[in-house]
CSV table of C-alpha atoms in Angstrom, one decimal:
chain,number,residue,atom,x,y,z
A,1239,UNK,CA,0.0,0.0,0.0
A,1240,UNK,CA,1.6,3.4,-0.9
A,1241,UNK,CA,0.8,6.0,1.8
A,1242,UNK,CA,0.5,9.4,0.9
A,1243,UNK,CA,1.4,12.0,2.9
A,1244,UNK,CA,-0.5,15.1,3.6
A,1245,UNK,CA,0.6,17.8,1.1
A,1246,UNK,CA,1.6,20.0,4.1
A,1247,UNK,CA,4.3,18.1,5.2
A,1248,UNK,CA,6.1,18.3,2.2
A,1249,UNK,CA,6.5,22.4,2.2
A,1250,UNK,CA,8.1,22.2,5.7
A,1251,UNK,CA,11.6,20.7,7.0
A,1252,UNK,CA,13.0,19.9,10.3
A,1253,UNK,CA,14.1,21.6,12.7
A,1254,UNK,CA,17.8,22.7,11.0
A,1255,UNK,CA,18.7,23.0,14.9
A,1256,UNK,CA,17.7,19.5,16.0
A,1257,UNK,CA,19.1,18.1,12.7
A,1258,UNK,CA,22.8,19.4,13.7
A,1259,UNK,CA,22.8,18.2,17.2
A,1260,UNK,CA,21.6,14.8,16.5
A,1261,UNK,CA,24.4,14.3,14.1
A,1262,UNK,CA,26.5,15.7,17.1
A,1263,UNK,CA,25.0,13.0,19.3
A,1264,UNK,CA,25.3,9.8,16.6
A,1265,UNK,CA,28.6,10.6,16.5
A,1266,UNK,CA,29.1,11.0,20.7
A,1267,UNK,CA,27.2,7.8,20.8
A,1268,UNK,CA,29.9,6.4,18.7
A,1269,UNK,CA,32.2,7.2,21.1
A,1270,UNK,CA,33.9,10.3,18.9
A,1271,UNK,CA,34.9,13.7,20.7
A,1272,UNK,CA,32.4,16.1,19.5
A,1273,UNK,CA,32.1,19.8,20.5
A,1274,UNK,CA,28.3,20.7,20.1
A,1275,UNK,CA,28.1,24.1,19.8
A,1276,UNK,CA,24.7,23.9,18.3
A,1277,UNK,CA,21.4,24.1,20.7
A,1278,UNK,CA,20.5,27.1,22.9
A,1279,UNK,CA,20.6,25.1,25.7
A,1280,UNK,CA,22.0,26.7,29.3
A,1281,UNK,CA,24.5,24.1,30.8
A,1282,UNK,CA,23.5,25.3,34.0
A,1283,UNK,CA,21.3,23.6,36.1
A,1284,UNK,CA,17.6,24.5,36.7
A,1285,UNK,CA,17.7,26.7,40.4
A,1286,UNK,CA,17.6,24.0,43.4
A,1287,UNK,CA,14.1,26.3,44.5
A,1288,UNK,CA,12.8,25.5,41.6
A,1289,UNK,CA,13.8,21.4,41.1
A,1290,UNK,CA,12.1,21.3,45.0
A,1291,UNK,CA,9.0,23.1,44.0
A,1292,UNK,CA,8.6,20.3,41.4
A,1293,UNK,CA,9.7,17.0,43.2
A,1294,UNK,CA,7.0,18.7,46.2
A,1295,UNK,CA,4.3,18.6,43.4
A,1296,UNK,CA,4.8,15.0,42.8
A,1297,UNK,CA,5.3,14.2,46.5
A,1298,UNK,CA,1.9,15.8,47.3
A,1299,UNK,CA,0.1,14.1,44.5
A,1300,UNK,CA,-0.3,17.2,42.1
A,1301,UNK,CA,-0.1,14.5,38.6
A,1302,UNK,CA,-3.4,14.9,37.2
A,1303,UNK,CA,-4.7,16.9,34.1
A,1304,UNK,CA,-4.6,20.4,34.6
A,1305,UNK,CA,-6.9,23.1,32.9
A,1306,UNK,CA,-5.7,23.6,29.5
A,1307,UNK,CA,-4.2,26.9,29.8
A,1308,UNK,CA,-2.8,26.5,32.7
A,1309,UNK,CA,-4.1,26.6,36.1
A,1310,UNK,CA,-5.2,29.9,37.8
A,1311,UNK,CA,-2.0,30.6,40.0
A,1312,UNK,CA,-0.1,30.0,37.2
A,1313,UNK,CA,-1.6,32.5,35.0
A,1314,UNK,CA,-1.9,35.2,37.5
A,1315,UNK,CA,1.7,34.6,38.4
A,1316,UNK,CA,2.4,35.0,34.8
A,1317,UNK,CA,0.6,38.5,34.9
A,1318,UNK,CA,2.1,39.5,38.1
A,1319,UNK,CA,5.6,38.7,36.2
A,1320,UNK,CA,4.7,41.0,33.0
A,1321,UNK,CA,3.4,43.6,35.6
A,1322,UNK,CA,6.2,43.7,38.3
A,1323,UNK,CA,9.4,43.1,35.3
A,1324,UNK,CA,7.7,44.6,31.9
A,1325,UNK,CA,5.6,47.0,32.5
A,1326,UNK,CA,2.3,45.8,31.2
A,1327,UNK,CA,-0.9,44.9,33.0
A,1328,UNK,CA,-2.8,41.8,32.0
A,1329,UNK,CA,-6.0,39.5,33.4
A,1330,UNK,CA,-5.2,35.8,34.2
A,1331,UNK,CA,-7.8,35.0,30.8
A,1332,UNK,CA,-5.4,36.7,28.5
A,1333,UNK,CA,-2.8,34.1,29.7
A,1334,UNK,CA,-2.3,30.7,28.0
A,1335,UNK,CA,0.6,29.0,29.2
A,1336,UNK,CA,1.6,25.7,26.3
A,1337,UNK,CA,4.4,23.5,26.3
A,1338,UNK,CA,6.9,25.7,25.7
A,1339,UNK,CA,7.2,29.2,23.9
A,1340,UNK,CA,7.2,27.2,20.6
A,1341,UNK,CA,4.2,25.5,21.2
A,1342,UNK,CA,2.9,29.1,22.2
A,1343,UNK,CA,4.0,30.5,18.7
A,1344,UNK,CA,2.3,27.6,17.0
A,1345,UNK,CA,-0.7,27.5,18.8
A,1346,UNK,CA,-0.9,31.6,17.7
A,1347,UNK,CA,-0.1,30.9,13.8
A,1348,UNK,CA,-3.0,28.7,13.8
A,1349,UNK,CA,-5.2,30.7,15.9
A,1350,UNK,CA,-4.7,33.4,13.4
A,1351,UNK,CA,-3.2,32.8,10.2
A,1352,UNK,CA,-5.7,31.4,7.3
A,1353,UNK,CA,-4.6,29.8,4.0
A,1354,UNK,CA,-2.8,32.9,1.9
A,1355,UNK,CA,-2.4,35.4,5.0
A,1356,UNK,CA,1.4,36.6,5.3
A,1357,UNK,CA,3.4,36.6,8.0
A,1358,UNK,CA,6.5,39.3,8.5
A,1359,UNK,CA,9.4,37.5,9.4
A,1360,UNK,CA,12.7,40.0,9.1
A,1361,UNK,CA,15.6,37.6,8.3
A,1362,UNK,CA,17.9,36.1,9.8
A,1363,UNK,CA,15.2,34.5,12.3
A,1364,UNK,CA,14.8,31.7,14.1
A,1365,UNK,CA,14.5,28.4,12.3
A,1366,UNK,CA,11.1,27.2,13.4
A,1367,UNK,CA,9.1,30.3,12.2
A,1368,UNK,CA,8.7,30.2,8.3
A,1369,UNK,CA,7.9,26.4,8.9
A,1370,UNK,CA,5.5,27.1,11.4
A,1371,UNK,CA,3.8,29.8,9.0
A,1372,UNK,CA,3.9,27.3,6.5
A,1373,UNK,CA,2.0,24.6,8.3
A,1374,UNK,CA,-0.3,26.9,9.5
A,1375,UNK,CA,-1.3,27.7,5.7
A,1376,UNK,CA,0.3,31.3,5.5
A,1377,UNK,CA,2.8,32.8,3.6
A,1378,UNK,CA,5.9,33.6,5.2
A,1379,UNK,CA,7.1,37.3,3.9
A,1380,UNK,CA,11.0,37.5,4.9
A,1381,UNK,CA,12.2,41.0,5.2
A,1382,UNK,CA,16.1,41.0,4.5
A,1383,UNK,CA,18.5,42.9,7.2
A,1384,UNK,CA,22.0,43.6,7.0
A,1385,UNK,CA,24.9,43.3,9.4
A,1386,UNK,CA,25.9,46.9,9.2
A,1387,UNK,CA,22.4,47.6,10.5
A,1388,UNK,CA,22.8,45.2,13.4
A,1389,UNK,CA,20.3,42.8,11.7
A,1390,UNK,CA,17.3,44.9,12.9
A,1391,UNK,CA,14.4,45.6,10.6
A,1392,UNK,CA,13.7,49.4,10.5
A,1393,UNK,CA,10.3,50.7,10.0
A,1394,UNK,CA,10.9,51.9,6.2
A,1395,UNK,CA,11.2,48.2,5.6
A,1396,UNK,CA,8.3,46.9,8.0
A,1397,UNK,CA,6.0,49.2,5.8
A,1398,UNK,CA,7.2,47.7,2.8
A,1399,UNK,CA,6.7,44.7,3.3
A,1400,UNK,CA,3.0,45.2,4.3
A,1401,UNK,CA,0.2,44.4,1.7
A,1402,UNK,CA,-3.8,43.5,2.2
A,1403,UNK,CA,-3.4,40.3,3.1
A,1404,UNK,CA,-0.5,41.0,6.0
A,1405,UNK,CA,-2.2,39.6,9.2
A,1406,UNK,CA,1.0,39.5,11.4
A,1407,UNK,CA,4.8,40.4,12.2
A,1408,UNK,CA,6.6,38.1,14.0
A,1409,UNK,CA,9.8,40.1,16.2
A,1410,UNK,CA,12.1,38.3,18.1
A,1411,UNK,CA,14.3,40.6,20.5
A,1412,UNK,CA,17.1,39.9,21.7
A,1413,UNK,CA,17.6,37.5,18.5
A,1414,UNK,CA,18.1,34.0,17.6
A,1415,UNK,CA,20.4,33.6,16.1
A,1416,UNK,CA,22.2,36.8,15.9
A,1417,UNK,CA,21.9,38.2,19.2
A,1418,UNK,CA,20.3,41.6,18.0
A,1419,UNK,CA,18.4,43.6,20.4
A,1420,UNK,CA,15.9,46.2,19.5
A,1421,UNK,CA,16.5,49.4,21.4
A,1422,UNK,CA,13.2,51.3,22.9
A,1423,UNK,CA,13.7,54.2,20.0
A,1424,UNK,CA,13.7,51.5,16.9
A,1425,UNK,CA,10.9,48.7,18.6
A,1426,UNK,CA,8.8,52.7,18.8
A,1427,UNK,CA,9.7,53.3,14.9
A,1428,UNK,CA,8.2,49.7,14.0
A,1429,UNK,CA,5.0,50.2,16.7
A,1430,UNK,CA,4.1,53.6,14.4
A,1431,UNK,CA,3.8,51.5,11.4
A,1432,UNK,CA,2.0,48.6,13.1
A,1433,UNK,CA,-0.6,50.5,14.4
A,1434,UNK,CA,-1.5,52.6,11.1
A,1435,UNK,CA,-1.0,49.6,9.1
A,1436,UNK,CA,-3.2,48.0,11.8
A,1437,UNK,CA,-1.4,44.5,11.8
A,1438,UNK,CA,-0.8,42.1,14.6
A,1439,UNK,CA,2.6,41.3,16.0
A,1440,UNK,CA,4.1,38.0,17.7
A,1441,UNK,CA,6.8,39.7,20.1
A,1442,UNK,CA,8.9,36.5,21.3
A,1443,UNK,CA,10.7,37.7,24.1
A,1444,UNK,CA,12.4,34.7,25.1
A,1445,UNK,CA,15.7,35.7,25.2
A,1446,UNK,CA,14.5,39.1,27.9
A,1447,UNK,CA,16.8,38.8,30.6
A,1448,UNK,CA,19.9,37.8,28.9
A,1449,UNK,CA,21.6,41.3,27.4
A,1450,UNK,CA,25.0,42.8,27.8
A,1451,UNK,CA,26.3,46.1,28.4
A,1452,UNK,CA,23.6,47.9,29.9
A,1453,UNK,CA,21.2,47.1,27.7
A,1454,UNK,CA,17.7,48.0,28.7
A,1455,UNK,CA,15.0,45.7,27.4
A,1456,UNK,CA,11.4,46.5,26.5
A,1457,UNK,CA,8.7,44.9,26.0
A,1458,UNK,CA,6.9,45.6,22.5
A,1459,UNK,CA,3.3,45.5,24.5
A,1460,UNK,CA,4.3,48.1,27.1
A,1461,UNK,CA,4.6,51.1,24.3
A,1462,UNK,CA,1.5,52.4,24.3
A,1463,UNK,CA,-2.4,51.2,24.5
A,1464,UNK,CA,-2.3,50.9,20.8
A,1465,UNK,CA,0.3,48.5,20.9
A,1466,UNK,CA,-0.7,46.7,23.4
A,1467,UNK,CA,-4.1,45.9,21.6
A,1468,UNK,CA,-2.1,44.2,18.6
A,1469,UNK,CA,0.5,42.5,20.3
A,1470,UNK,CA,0.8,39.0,21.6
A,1471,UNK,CA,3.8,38.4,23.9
A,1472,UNK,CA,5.7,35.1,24.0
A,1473,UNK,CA,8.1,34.2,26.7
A,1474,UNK,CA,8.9,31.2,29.0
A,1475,UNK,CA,11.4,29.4,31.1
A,1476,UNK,CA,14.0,27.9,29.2
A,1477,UNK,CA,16.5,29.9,29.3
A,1478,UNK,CA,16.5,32.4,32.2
A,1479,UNK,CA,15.4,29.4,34.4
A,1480,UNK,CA,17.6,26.8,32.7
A,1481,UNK,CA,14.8,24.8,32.2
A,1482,UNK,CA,14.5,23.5,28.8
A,1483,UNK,CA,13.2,20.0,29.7
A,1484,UNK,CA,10.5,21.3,31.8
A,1485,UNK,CA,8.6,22.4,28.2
A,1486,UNK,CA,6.9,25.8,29.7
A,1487,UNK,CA,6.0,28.7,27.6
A,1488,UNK,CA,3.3,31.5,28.2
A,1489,UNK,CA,1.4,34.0,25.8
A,1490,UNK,CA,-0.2,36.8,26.7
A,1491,UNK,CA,-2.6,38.9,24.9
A,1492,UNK,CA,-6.0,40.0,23.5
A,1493,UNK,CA,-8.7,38.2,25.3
A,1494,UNK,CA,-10.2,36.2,22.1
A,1495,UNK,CA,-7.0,35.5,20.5
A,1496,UNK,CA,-5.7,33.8,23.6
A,1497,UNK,CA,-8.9,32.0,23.9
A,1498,UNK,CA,-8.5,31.0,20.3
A,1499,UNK,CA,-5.0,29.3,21.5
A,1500,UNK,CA,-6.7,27.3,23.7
A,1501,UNK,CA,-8.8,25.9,21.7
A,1502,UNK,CA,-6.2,25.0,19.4
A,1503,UNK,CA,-3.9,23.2,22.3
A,1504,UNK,CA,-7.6,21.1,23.7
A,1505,UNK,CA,-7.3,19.6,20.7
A,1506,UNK,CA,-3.4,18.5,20.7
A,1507,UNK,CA,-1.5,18.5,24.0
A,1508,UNK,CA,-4.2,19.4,26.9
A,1509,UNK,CA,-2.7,21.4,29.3
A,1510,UNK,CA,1.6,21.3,30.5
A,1511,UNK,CA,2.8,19.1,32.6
A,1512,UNK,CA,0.9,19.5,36.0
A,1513,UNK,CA,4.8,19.0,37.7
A,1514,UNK,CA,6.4,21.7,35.6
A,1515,UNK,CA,3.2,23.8,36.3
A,1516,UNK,CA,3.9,23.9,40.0
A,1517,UNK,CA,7.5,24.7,39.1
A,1518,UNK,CA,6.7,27.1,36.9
A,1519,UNK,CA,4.6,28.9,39.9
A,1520,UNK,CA,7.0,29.1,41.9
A,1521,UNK,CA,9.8,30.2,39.4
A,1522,UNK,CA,7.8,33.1,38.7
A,1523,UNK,CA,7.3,34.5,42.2
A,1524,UNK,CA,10.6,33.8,43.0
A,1525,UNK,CA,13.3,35.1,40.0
A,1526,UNK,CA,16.5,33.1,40.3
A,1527,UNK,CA,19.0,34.1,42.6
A,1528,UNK,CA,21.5,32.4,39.7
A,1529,UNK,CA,20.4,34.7,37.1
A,1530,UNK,CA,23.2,37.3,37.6
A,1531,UNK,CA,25.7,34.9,37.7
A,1532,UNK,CA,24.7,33.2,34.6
A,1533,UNK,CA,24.4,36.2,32.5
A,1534,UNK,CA,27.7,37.0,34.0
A,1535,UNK,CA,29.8,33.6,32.7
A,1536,UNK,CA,27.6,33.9,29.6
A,1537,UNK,CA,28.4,37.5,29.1
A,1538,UNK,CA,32.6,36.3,29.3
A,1539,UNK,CA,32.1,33.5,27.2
A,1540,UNK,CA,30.7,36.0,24.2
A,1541,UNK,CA,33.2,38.1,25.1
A,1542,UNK,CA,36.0,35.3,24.6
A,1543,UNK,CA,34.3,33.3,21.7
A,1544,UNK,CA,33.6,36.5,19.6
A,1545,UNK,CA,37.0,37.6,19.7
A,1546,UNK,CA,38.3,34.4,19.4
A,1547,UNK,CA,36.4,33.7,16.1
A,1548,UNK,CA,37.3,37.3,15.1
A,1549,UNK,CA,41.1,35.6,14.6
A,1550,UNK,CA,40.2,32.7,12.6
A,1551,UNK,CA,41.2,33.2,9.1
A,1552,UNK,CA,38.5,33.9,6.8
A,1553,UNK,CA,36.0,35.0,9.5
A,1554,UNK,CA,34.2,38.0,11.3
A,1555,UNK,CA,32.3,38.2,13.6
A,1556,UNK,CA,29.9,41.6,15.9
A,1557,UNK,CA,29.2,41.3,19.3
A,1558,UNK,CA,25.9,40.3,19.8
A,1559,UNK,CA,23.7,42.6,22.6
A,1560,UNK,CA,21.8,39.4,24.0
A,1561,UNK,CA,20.9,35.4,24.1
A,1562,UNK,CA,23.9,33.1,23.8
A,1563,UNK,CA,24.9,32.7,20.4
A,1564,UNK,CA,27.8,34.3,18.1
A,1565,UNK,CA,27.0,34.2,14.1
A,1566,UNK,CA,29.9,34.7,12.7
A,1567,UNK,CA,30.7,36.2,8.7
A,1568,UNK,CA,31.8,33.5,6.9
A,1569,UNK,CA,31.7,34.2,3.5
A,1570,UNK,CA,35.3,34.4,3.1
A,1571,UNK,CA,35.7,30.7,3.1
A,1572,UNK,CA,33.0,30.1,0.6
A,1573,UNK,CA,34.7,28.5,-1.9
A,1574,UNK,CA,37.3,27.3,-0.7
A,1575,UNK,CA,38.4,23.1,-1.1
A,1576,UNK,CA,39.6,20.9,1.2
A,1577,UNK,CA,42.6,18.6,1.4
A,1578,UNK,CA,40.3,16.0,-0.7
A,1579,UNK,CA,39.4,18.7,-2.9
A,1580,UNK,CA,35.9,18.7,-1.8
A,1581,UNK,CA,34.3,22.6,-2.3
A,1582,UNK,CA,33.1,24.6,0.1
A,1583,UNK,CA,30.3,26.3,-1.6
A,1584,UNK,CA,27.6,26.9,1.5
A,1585,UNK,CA,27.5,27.0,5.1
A,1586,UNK,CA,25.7,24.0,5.2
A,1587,UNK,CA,29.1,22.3,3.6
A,1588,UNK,CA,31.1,24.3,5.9
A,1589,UNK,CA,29.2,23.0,9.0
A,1590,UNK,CA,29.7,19.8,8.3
A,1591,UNK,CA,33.1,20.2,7.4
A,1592,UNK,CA,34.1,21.5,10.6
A,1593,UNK,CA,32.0,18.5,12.0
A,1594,UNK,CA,34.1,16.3,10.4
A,1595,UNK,CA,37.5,17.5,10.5
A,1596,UNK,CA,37.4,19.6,13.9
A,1597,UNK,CA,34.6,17.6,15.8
A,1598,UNK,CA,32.9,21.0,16.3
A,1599,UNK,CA,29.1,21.1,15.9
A,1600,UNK,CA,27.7,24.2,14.8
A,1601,UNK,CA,24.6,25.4,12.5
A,1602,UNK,CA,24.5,26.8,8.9
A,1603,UNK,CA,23.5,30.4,8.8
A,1604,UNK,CA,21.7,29.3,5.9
A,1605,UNK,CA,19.0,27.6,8.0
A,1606,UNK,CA,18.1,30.8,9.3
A,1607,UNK,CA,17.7,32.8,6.1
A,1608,UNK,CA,21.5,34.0,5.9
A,1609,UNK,CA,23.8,32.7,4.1
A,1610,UNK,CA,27.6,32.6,4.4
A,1611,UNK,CA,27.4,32.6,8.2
A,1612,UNK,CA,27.2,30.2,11.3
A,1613,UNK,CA,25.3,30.0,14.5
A,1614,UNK,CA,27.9,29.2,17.5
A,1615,UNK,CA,26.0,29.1,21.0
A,1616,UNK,CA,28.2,29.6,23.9
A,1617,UNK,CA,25.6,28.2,26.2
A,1618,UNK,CA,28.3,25.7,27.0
A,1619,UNK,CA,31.3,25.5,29.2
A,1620,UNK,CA,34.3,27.9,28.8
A,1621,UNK,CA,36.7,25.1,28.7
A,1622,UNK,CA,34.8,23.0,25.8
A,1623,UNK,CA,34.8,26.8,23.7
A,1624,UNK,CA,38.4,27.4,24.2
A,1625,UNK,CA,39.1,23.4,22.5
A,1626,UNK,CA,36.4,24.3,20.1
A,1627,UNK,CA,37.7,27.3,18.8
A,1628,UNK,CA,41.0,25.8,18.6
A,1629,UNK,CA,40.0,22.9,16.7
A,1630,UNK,CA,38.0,24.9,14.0
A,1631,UNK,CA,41.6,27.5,14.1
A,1632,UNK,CA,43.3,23.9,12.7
A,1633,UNK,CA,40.9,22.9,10.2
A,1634,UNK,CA,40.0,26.4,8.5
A,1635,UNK,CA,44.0,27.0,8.5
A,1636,UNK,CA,43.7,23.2,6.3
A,1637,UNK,CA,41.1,24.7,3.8
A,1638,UNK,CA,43.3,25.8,0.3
C-alpha cells in the first residue's frame, strides 16, 4: 500500500537545529569527541528552589490533568511577572501558558493565520518560524536585514513589506540567532507603522533577561495602549530558568485571540505538565538568585568566543547585545576546497566540514535565512569553547 502523505508536510523541514545536534549526538554515541556548539541550551542547572517546588508537586500528588491553559496561580503569576518586570498589566484569561514558547507560537499561527495570509518575518530568524507559518497555511514574507544595520528591521522596511493580506509580524528581541536587540527608539519606529498599518505582532521575548552592556530591554506590549491591543507576547522558562526539559512557555494577549489558542492546544497536548506547572509557579514569584551569575559567565564567554572567532582566518564576527549565540561572517571561506578537494560552496558544507575535520558542531546560517554565516552558542562550558575554537583555528587553516 503506498501512503500518501498530507501535502503539508512536504513544504516544511525539520528543525535545522535538532538536525545538527543529533548528528552531534550519533557521532558521541559512537564514542567520537564532539564539540556541540549547536542548541541554545543553558549548561547550568535549573535553580535548586525551583527542582524542589517540582519534586514537592509530585510528593503531594499534584499528577493529574490540569486546565488547558494552565491553572489559575499559574496565569496570574504570569501577569504579576509581565506587571512587576515589563511594564504591562494583563487578566489571568489573557494568559495561556503551552508546552513551551514554541508551542505558544504555534498555537498563535494557527489561531490566526488562514490559507494565503502573510506573515513578517525579518531575516535572519529563528529556524522554526517560516515552517511554522507554513504549516499553519500562511505565507511567510522574509524581510532582509543587513549586518551593518545590526540585523534589525527598521520601519521603512516593516511598511514595505506590508500588503492587504498581511495579518501579522513576527519580532524576536534579543535575537536567535544573531543576538540583535531592538532598542526602545527603533521597537517605537516599528510600533508607528503597526498601528497605522493595523497589523498584529508575535513579540517573542524569550531571550529578555539575557543582554549585555547595559542594555535595557522593552517589552513591544508596554509602548502604548495601541500596541498593546495588537500584540501577543511570547516568553517562557528555558532559558532564564535553565529549564529547557521542563517544556513551559506562556502568551499573553488579547482576550479572544488567547482564547482561540486554547482551543487549538484542547485539541493536541491538553494542558503542560501539571509537575512543571507547580514549578513554573513558583519560578515566577521567586526570580533566580543564579540569574546574575549566569548572565555574567555567559556575558565572558561571548566576550572570549567572539573575539576568538574574530582571529580565525577567513572569519568576522559583531558582538551580539543578547541570548547566547555568536553568528559569525563566513563568507570568506565560501569556496574554498579541502585537502580532498571537496568545495566549500555553502555554510551547510562548511558545517559539516568542521563536524568532520574539527569535531565541532555548529549550525549553517543558511538555515536561518542567511547565508555565508554560522550559528555558535556559547551556552556551554568555557573550557569546551576554548578546544572548540581551537580545533576549528586547525581545520580552516587546512582549507586551500
Amino acid at each position: 500500500m503506498a501512503i500518501r502523505l498530507a501535502s503539508r508536510i512536504a513544504a516544511v523541514k525539520p528543525s535545522p537545529t535538532i538536525a545538527a545536534e543529533n548528528k552531534a549526538r550519533e557521532l558521541r554515541a559512537r564514542g567520537v569527541d564532539v564539540i556541540s556548539l549547536t542548541v541554545g541550551e543553558p549548561d547550568f542547572d535549573t535553580p535548586k528552589a525551583v527542582k524542589q517546588a517540582g519534586i514537592k508537586a509530585i510528593e503531594e500528588g499534584f499528577t493529574k490533568y490540569m486546565p488547558t491553559a494552565g491553572t489559575p496561580e499559574l496565569r496570574q503569576a504570569v501577569c504579576t511577572k509581565l506587571a512587576r518586570e515589563n511594564g504591562v498589566e494583563y487578566r489571568p484569561e489573557q494568559v495561556i501558558v503551552s508546552v513551551g514558547a514554541k508551542h505558544t507560537i504555534y498555537n498563535l499561527l494557527m489561531a490566526l493565520v488562514d490559507p494565503g495570509d502573510e506573515v513578517i518575518i525579518p531575516a535572519p530568524y529563528w529556524v522554526s518560524y517560516p515552517d511554522m507559518v507554513l504549516l499553519a497555511g500562511g505565507r511567510p514574507v522574509i524581510v532582509e536585514t543587513s549586518a551593518e544595520r545590526g540585523f534589525k528591521m527598521t520601519a521603512e522596511e516593516l511598511s514595505a513589506a506590508i500588503t492587504p493580506r498581511t495579518k501579522l509580524l513576527i519580532l524576536n528581541t534579543p535575537s536567535n540567532p544573531t543576538g540583535a536587540a531592538y532598542t526602545k527608539a527603533e521597537l517605537e519606529a516599528l510600533a508607528k507603522v503597526v498601528v497605522e498599518k493595523d497589523i498584529l505582532v508575535c513579540s517573542d521575548e524569550i531571550y529578555e533577561k539575557l543582554v549585555y552592556d547595559g542594555f535595557v530591554q522593552t517589552a513591544f506590549a508596554s509602548l502604548s495602549p495601541e500596541v498593546y491591543a495588537r500584540t501577543i507576547t511570547v516568553n517562557g522558562l528555558s532559558k532564564a530558568y535553565a529549564m529547557t526539559g521542563w517544556r513551559l512557555g506562556y502568551g499573553a494577549g488579547p482576550v479572544e485571540v488567547i482564547r482561540a489558542m486554547e482551543v487549538v492546544q484542547s485539541q493536541s497536548t491538553s494542558n503542560p505538565s501539571s509537575v512543571t506547572i507547580k514549578a513554573a509557579t513558583f519560578a515566577l514569584a521567586n526570580p533566580a538568585e543564579e540569574l546574575p551569575m549566569m548572565v555574567a559567565e555567559f556575558d565572558r564567554r561571548r566576550r572570549f568566543l567572539v573575539d576568538a572567532l574574530g582571529s580565525l582566518p577567513g572569519v568576522t564576527c559583531a558582538m551580539p547585545t543578547g541570548a547566547f549565540y555568536a553568528f559569525p561572517n563566513v563568507s570568506r571561506l565560501l569556496g574554498r576546497k579541502t585537502r580532498e578537494g571537496r568545495t566549500i560552496a555553502t555554510s551547510y558544507d562548511l558545517a559539516d566540514y568542521l563536524l568532520d575535520a574539527a569535531r565541532v558542531g555548529t549550525v549553517a546560517g543558511a538555515a536561518f535565512g542567511a547565508e555565508g554565516y554560522l550559528r555558535l552558542s556559547y551556552a556551554t562550558a568555557m573550557p569546551k569553547i576554548e578546544e572548540a575554537v581551537a580545533r576549528m583555528r586547525t581545520a580552516l587553516s587546512a582549507l586551500e
